[in-house]
Coordinates of C-alpha atoms in Angstrom, one line a residue:
X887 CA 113.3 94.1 96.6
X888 CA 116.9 94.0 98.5
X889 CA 115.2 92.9 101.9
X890 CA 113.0 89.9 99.7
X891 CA 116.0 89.0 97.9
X892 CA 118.3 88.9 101.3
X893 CA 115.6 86.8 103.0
X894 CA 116.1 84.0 100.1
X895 CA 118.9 83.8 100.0
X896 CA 119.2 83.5 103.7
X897 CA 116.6 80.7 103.5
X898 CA 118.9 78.7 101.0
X899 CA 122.6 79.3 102.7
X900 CA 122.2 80.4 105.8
X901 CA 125.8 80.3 106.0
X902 CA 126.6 82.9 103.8
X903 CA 128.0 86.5 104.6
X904 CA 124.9 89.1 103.9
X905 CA 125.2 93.2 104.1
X906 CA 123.0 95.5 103.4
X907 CA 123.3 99.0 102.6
X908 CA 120.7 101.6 103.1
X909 CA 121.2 105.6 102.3
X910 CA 118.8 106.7 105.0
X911 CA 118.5 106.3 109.1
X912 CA 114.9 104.1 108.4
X913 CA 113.8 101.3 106.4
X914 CA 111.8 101.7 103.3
X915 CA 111.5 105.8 103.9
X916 CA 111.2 105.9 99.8
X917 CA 108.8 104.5 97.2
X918 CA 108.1 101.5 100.2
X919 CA 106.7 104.2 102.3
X920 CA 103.2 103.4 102.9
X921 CA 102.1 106.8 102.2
X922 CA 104.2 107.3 99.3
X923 CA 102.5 104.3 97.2
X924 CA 98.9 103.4 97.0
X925 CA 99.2 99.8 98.7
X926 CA 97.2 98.2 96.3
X927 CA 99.3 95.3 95.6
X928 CA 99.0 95.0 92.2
X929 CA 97.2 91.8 91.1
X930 CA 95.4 93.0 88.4
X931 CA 92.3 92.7 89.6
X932 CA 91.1 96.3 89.2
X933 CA 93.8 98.1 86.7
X934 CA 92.9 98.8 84.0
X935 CA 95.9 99.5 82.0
X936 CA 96.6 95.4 82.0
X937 CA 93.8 94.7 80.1
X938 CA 93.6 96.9 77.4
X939 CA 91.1 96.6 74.5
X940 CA 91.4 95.6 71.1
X941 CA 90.4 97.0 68.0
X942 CA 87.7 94.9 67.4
X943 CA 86.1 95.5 71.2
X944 CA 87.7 92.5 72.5
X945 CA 90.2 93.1 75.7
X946 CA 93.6 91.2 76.3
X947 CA 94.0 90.0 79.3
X948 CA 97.7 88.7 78.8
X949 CA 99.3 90.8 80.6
X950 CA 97.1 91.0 84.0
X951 CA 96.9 86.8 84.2
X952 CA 100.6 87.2 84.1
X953 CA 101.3 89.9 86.7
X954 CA 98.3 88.1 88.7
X955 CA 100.5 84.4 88.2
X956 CA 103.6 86.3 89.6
X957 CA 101.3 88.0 93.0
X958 CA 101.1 84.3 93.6
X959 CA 104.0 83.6 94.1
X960 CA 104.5 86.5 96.5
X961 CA 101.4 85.2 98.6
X962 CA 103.1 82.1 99.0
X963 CA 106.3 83.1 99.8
X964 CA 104.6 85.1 102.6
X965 CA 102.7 82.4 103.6
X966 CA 105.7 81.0 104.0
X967 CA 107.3 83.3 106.4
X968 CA 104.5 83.5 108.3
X969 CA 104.8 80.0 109.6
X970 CA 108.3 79.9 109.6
X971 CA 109.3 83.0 111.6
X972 CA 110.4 84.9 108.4
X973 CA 107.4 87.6 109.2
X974 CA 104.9 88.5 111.9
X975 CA 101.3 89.0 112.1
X976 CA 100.2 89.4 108.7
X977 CA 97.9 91.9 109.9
X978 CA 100.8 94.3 110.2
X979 CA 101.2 94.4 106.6
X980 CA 98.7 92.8 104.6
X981 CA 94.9 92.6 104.8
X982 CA 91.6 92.6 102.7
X983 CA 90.3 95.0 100.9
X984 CA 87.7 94.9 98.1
X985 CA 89.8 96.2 94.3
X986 CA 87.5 97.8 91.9
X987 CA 87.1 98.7 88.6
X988 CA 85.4 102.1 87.9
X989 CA 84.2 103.4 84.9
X990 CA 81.5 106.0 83.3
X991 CA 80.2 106.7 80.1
X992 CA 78.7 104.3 77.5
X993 CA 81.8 103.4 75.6
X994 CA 83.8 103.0 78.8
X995 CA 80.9 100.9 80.4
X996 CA 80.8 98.7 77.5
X997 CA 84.2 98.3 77.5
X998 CA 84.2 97.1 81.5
X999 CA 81.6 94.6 80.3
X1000 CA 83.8 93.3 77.9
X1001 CA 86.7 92.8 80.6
X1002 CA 84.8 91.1 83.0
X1003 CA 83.4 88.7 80.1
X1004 CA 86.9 88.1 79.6
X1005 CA 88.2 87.7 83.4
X1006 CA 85.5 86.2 84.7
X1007 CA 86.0 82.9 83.5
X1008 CA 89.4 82.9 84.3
X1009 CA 90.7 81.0 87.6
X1010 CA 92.4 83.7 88.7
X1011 CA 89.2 86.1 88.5
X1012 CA 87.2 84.2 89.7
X1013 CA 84.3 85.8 91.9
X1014 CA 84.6 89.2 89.9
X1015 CA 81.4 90.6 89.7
X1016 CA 79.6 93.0 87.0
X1017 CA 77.5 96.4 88.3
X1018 CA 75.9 98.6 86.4
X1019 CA 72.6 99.0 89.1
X1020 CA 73.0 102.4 90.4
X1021 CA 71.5 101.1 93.3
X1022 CA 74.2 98.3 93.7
X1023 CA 76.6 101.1 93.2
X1024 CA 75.1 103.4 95.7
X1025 CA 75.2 100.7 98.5
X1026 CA 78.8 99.4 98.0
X1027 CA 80.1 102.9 97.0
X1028 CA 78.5 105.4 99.3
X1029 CA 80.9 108.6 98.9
X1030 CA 81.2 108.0 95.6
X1031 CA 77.1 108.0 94.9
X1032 CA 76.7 110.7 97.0
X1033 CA 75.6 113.5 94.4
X1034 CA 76.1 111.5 91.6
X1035 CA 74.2 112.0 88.7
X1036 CA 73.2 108.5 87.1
X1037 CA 71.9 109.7 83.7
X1038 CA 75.8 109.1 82.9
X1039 CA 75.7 104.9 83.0
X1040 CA 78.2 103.8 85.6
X1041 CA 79.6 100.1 86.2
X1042 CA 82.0 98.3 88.2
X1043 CA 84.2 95.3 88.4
X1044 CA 84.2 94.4 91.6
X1045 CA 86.9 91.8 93.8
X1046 CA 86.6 91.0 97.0
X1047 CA 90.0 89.3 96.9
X1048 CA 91.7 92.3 97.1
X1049 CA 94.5 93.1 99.6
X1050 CA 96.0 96.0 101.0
X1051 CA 99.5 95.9 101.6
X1052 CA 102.3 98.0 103.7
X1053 CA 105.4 97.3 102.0
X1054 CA 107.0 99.7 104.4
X1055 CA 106.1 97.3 107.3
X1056 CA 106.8 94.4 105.5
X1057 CA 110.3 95.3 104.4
X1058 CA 110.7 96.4 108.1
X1059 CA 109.4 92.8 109.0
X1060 CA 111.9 91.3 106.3
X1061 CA 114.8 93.2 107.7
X1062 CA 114.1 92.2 111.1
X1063 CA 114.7 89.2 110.4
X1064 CA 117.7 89.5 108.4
X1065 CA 119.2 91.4 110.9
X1066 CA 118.2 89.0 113.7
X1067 CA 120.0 85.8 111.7
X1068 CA 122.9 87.6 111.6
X1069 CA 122.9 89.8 108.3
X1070 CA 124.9 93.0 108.1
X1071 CA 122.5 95.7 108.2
X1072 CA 124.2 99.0 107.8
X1073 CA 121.8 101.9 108.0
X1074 CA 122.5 105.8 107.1
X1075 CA 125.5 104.3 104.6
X1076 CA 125.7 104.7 101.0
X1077 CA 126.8 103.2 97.8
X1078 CA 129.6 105.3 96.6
X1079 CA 131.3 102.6 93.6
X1080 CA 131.4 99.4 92.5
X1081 CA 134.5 98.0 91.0
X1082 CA 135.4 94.6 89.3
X1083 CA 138.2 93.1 90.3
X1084 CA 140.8 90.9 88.4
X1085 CA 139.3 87.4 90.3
X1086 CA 135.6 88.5 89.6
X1087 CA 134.5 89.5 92.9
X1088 CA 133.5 93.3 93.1
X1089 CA 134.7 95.9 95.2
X1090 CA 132.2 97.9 97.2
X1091 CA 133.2 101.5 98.3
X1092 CA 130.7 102.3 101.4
X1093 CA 130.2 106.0 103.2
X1094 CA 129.1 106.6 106.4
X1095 CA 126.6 109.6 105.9
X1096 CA 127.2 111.1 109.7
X1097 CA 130.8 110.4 110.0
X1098 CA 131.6 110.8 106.5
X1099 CA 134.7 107.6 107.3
X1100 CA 134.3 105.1 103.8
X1101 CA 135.3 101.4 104.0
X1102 CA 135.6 98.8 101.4
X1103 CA 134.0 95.1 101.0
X1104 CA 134.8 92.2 98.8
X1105 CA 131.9 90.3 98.0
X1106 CA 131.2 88.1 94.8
X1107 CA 127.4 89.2 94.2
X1108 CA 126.2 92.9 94.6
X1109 CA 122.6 93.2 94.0
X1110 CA 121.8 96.9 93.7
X1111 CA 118.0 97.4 94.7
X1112 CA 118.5 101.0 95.4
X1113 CA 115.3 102.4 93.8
X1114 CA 116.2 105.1 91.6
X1115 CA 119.2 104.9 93.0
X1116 CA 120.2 102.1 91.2
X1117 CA 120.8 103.4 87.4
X1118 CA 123.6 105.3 88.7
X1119 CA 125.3 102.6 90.2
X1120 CA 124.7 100.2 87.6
X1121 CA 127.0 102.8 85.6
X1122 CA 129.2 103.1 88.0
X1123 CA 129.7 99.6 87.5
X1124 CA 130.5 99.7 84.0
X1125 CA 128.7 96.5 83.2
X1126 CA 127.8 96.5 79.3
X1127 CA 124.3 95.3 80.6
X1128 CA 123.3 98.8 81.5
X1129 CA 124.6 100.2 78.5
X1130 CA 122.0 102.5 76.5
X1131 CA 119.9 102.7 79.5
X1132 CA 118.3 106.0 80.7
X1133 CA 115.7 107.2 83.2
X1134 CA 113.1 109.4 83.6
X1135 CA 112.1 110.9 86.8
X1136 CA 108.7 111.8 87.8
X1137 CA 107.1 112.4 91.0
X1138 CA 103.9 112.5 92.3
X1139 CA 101.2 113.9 95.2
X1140 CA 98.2 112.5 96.6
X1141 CA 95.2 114.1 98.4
X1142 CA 94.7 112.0 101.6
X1143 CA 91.5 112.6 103.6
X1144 CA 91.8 114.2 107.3
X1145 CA 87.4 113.6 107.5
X1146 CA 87.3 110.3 110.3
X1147 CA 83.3 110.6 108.4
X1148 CA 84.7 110.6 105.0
X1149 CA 87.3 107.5 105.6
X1150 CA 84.1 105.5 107.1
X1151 CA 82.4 105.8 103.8
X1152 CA 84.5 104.0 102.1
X1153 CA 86.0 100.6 101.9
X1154 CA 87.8 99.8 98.7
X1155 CA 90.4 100.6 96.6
X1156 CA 88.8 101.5 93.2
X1157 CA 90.4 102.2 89.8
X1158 CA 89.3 104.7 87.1
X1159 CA 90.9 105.3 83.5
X1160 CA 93.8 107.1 82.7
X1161 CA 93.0 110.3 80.8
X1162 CA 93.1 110.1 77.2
X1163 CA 97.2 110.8 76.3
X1164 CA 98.1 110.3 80.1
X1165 CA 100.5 107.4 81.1
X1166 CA 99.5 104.1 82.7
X1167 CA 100.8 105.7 86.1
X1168 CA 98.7 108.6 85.7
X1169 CA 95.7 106.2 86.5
X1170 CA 93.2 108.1 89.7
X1171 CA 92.3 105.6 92.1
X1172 CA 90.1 106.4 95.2
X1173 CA 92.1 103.9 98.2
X1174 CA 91.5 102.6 101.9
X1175 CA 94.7 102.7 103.5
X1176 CA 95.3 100.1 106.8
X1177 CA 98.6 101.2 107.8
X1178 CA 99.6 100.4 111.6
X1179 CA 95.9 98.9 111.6
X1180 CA 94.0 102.0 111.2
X1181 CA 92.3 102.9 108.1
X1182 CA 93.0 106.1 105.8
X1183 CA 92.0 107.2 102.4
X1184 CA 93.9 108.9 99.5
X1185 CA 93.4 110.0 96.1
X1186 CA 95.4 110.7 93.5
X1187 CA 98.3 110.2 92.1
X1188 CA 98.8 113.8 90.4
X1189 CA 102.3 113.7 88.6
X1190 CA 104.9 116.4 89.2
X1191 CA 108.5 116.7 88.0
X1192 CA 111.6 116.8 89.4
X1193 CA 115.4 116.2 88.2
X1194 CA 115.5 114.2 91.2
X1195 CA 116.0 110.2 91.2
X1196 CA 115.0 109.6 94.8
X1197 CA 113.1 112.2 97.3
X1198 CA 115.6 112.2 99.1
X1199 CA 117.8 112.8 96.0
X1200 CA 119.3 115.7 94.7
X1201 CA 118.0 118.0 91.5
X1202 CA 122.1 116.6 89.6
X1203 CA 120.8 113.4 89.7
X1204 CA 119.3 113.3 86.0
X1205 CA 121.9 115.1 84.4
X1206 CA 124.7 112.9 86.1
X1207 CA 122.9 110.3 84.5
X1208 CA 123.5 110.9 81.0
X1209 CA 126.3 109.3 79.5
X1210 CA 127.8 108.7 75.6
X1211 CA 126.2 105.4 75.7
X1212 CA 122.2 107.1 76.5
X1213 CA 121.9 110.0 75.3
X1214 CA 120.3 108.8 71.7
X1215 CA 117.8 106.7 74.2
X1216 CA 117.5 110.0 75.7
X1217 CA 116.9 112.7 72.8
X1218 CA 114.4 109.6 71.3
X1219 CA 111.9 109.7 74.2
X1220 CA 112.0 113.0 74.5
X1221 CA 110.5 113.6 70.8
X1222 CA 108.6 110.5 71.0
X1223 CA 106.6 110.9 74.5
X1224 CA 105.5 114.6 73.6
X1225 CA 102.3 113.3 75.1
X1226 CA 103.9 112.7 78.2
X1227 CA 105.3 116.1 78.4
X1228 CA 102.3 117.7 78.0
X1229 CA 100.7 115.9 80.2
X1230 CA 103.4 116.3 83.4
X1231 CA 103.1 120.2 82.3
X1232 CA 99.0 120.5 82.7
X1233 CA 99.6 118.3 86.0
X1234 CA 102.3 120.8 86.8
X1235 CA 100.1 123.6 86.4
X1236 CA 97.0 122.1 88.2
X1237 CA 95.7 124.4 91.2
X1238 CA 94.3 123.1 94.3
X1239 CA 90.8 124.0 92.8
X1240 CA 92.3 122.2 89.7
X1241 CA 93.1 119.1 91.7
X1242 CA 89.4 118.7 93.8
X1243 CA 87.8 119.0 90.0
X1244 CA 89.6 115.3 89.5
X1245 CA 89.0 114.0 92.8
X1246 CA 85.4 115.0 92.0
X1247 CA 85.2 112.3 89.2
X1248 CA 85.1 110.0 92.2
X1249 CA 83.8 112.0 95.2
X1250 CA 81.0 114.2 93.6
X1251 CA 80.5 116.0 97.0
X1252 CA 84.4 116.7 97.4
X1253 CA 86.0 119.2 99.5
X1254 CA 88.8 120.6 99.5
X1255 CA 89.2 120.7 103.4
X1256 CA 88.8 117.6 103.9
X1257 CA 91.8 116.5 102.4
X1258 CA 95.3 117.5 102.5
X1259 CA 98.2 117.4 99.9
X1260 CA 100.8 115.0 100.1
X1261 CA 104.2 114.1 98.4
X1262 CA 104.4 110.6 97.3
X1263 CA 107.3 108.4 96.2
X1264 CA 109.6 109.6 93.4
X1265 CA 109.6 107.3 90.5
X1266 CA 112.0 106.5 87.9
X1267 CA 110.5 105.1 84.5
X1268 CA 112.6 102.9 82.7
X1269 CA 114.3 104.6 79.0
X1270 CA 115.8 101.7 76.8
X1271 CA 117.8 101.6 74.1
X1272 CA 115.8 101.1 71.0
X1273 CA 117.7 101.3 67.6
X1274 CA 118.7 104.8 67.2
X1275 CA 116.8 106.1 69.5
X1276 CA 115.1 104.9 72.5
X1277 CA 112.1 104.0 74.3
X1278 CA 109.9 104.6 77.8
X1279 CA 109.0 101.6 79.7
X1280 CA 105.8 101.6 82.5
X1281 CA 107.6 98.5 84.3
X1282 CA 110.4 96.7 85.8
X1283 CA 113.1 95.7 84.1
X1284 CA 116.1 93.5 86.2
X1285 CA 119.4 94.2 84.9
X1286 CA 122.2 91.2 85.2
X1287 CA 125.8 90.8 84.3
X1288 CA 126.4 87.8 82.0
X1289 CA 128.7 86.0 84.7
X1290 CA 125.8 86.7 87.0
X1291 CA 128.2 88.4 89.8
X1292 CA 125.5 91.7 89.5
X1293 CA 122.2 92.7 89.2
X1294 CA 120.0 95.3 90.0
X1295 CA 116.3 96.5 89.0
X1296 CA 115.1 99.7 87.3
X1297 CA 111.9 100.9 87.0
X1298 CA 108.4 101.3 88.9
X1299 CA 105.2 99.8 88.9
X1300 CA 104.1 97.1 89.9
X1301 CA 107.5 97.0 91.5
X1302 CA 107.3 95.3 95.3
X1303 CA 104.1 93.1 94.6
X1304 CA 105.7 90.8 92.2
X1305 CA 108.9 91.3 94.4
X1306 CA 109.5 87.4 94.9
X1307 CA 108.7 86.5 91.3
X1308 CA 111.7 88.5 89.7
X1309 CA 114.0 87.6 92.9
X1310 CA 113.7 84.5 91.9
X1311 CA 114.4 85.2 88.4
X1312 CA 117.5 87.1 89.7
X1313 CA 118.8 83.5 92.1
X1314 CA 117.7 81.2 88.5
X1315 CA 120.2 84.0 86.5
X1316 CA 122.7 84.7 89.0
X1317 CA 123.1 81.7 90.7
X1318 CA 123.0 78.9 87.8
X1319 CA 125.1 76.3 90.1
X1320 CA 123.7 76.3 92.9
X1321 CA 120.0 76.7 91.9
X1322 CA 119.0 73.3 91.0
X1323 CA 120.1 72.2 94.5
X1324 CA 117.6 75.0 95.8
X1325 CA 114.7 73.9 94.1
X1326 CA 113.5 71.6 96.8
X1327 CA 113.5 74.6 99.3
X1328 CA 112.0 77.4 96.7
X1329 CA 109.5 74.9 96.4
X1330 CA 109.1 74.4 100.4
X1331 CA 108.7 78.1 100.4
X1332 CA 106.7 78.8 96.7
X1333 CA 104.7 75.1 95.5
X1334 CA 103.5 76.8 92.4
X1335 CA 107.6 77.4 91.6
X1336 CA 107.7 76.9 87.5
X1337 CA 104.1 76.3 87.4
X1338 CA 101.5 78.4 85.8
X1339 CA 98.2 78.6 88.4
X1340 CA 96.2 79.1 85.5
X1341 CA 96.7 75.6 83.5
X1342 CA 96.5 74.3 86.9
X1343 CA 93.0 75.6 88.6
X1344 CA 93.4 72.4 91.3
X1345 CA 96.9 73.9 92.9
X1346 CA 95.6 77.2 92.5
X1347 CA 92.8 76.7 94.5
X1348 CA 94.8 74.4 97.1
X1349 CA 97.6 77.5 97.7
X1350 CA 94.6 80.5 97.6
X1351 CA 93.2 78.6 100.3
X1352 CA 96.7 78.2 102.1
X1353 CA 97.4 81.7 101.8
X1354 CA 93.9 83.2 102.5
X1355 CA 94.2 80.9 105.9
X1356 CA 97.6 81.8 106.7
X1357 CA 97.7 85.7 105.9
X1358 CA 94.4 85.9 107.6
X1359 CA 92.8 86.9 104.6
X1360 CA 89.3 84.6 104.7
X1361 CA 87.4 86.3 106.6
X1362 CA 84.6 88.6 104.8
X1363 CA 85.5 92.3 104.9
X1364 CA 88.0 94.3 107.6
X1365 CA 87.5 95.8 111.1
X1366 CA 85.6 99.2 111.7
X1367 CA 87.8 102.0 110.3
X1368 CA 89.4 104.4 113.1
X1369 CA 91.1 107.3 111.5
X1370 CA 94.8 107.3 110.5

């Protein structure tokens, strides 16, 4: 978010003074790792949880047109980049990959009937299919028929618009850039305070994490896109913005394949259901991986627990976040998401043996040698204020002072794909006199800027076909896997 947010802005005034701040020696070693997210890019083409159903066995599809509408605009800013030196190949970081629905069971496969009558009309969906032929399913899905047995009714929506994205090589590919037009790029130096000043500029108190040495800037806009990082130093900040809010840390683990034979049986990223009671990040989903352009496969997430607000974090975190102004919010989620606890405490408590029995709702045939455990990003769900109590957000949320001198963003998922979309929220709120002037140039760099795509089918087909041609996503299907 930090590295999309610096590259606008460096776009609009290239004269301006940038820094930026990063804890650790590398860029995006946390939640932008590649292996410590899935990479699908969330578009909404295969989760589930954006189009839940409705009572009467209808589905709403509000919310996945919208996150969908805001992917858009992060295609296009890309787009954008690419031909303008902003990023490199887009191969590095982006490429296609089929997104699928998955779902068993007669309730479940009417259900996914029902969401693709309701998406596949839509502009953005269009060229979802419907498959319920286990045959169909058996040639796309190979490790996933294998051993299957089909007396339980299967079906799929299937995409082949899809992508695959590294967000750890494209924040990389943002920062080189930065860096090479003359931003400030301070690795292995952290955040200590932020302070207000009498003239309304803020006073930034920065640690050398080798040499220990601090030094102080001036600057008149902090934006604090530290991850889970950043509740902390929104409090530190004192801005009555962040007041009442609270997070919740949870961590999580994926089973990644070490078969080359496995990872060449499959070639999509496909989405299952959350378990009943389980939260909308507790979704399994079997991905393709193309990181450094060879292929992988993972599985997972299974959720674990951990005071921690980063993985690189320490087990105060938590409890240093808790303050007068949160703990209500606090003490309300915690007996209002008993759910959630006893979900985290059965994922907790899950063996290796435990953990093959889920993968083996996907990969029948599963293994447990063939895949090995690994530790994934460390996420930190947003806890609002809500009356006396308070309530757990699955999202995003951008937090900005009223004089628009800070900001910063809490929350996970879908995080980095709809990156552009709230940094340019966050240049519209912060920024209110110099943004108009800026519109010609957002809109050199995102033409759908304040237009929805899907009242307008004409200029969302005109920037697909930019983007597709530009990010080298048009051609049908990906290379021959190699083994990551």
């Amino acid at each position: 978010m930090s590295a999309t947010l610096g590259a606008l802005l460096r776009q609009l005034q290239p004269e301006w003074s940038i820094s930026l701040f990063e804890r650790l020696d590398a860029a995006a070693a946390e939640s932008s790792d590649p292996w410590n997210n899935a990479g699908t890019g969330h578009s909404a083409l295969c989760e589930l949880n954006y189009s839940p159903q409705n009572p009467d066995g209808t589905v709403d599809i509000t919310k996945a047109v919208d996150i969908n509408e805001r992917f858009q605009v992060s295609r296009q800013f890309w787009s954008y980049g690419v031909q303008n030196g902003v990023l490199g190949e887009p191969s590095r970081f982006i490429n296609p990959i089929p997104h699928v629905s998955f779902v068993h069971g007669e309730d479940d496969v009417r259900y996914l009937r029902a969401r693709y009558d309701a998406l596949a009309p839509h502009p953005l969906f269009e060229g979802m299919e419907y498959i319920d032929s286990p045959d169909e399913f058996s040639r796309r899905l190979p490790l996933m028929a294998r051993g299957r047995d089909f007396s339980d009714p299967v079906a799929l929506n299937w995409t082949d618009a899809g992508t695959d994205i590294d967000f750890g090589a494209l924040t990389s590919e943002l920062l080189a850039y930065l860096g090479g037009s003359g931003v400030d790029l301070a690795f292995g130096h952290e955040v200590l305070d932020l302070s207000k000043q009498s003239d309304g500029q803020w006073l930034v108190r920065v640690r050398n994490v080798r040499t220990r040495q601090t030094r102080t800037l001036i600057s008149r806009f902090v934006f604090v896109g530290a991850g889970g990082g950043a509740l902390p130093l929104l409090q530190k900040a004192g801005i009555k913005e962040a007041k009442g809010f609270g997070g919740f840390p949870v961590s999580g683990q994926f089973l990644r394949s070490t078969n080359t034979g496995l990872i060449e049986q499959h070639h999509a990223k496909v989405y299952g259901k959350a378990a009943v009671g389980a939260p909308p990040m507790s979704v399994p989903h079997l991905d393709t991986r193309v990181i450094k352009g060879r292929h992988g496969l993972l599985f997972g997430p299974y959720a674990g627990w951990t005071p921690k607000f980063l993985k690189d974090g320490k087990n105060t975190d938590l409890f240093k976040s808790i303050r007068p102004d949160n703990l209500f919010s606090l003490l309300g989620v915690g007996v209002t998401e008993l759910s959630l606890t006893k979900y985290l405490i059965s994922e907790l408590l899950k063996s290796e043996a435990g953990r093959v029995e889920t993968l083996g709702e996907f990969v029948p045939r599963a293994k447990g040698a063939d895949w090995e455990l690994i530790t994934a990003g460390q996420r930190v769900q947003v806890i609002r204020r809500k009356g006396m109590g308070g309530v757990l957000e699955f999202g995003t949320a951008v937090i900005a002072a009223a004089d628009g001198t800070i900001a910063g963003l809490l929350g996970a998922s879908p995080g980095a794909s709809t990156g552009v979309s709230a940094m340019i929220d966050v240049l519209q709120r912060c920024f209110p006199a110099e943004y108009e002037a800026w519109t010609p140039k957002l809109r050199e760099m995102v033409p759908s800027l304040g237009v929805k795509l899907s009242d307008n089918p004409e200029l969302f087909r005109e920037v697909w076909s930019w983007t597709s041609k530009t990010l080298n996503l048009d051609t049908a299907g990906v290379a021959t896997p190699a083994q990551v």
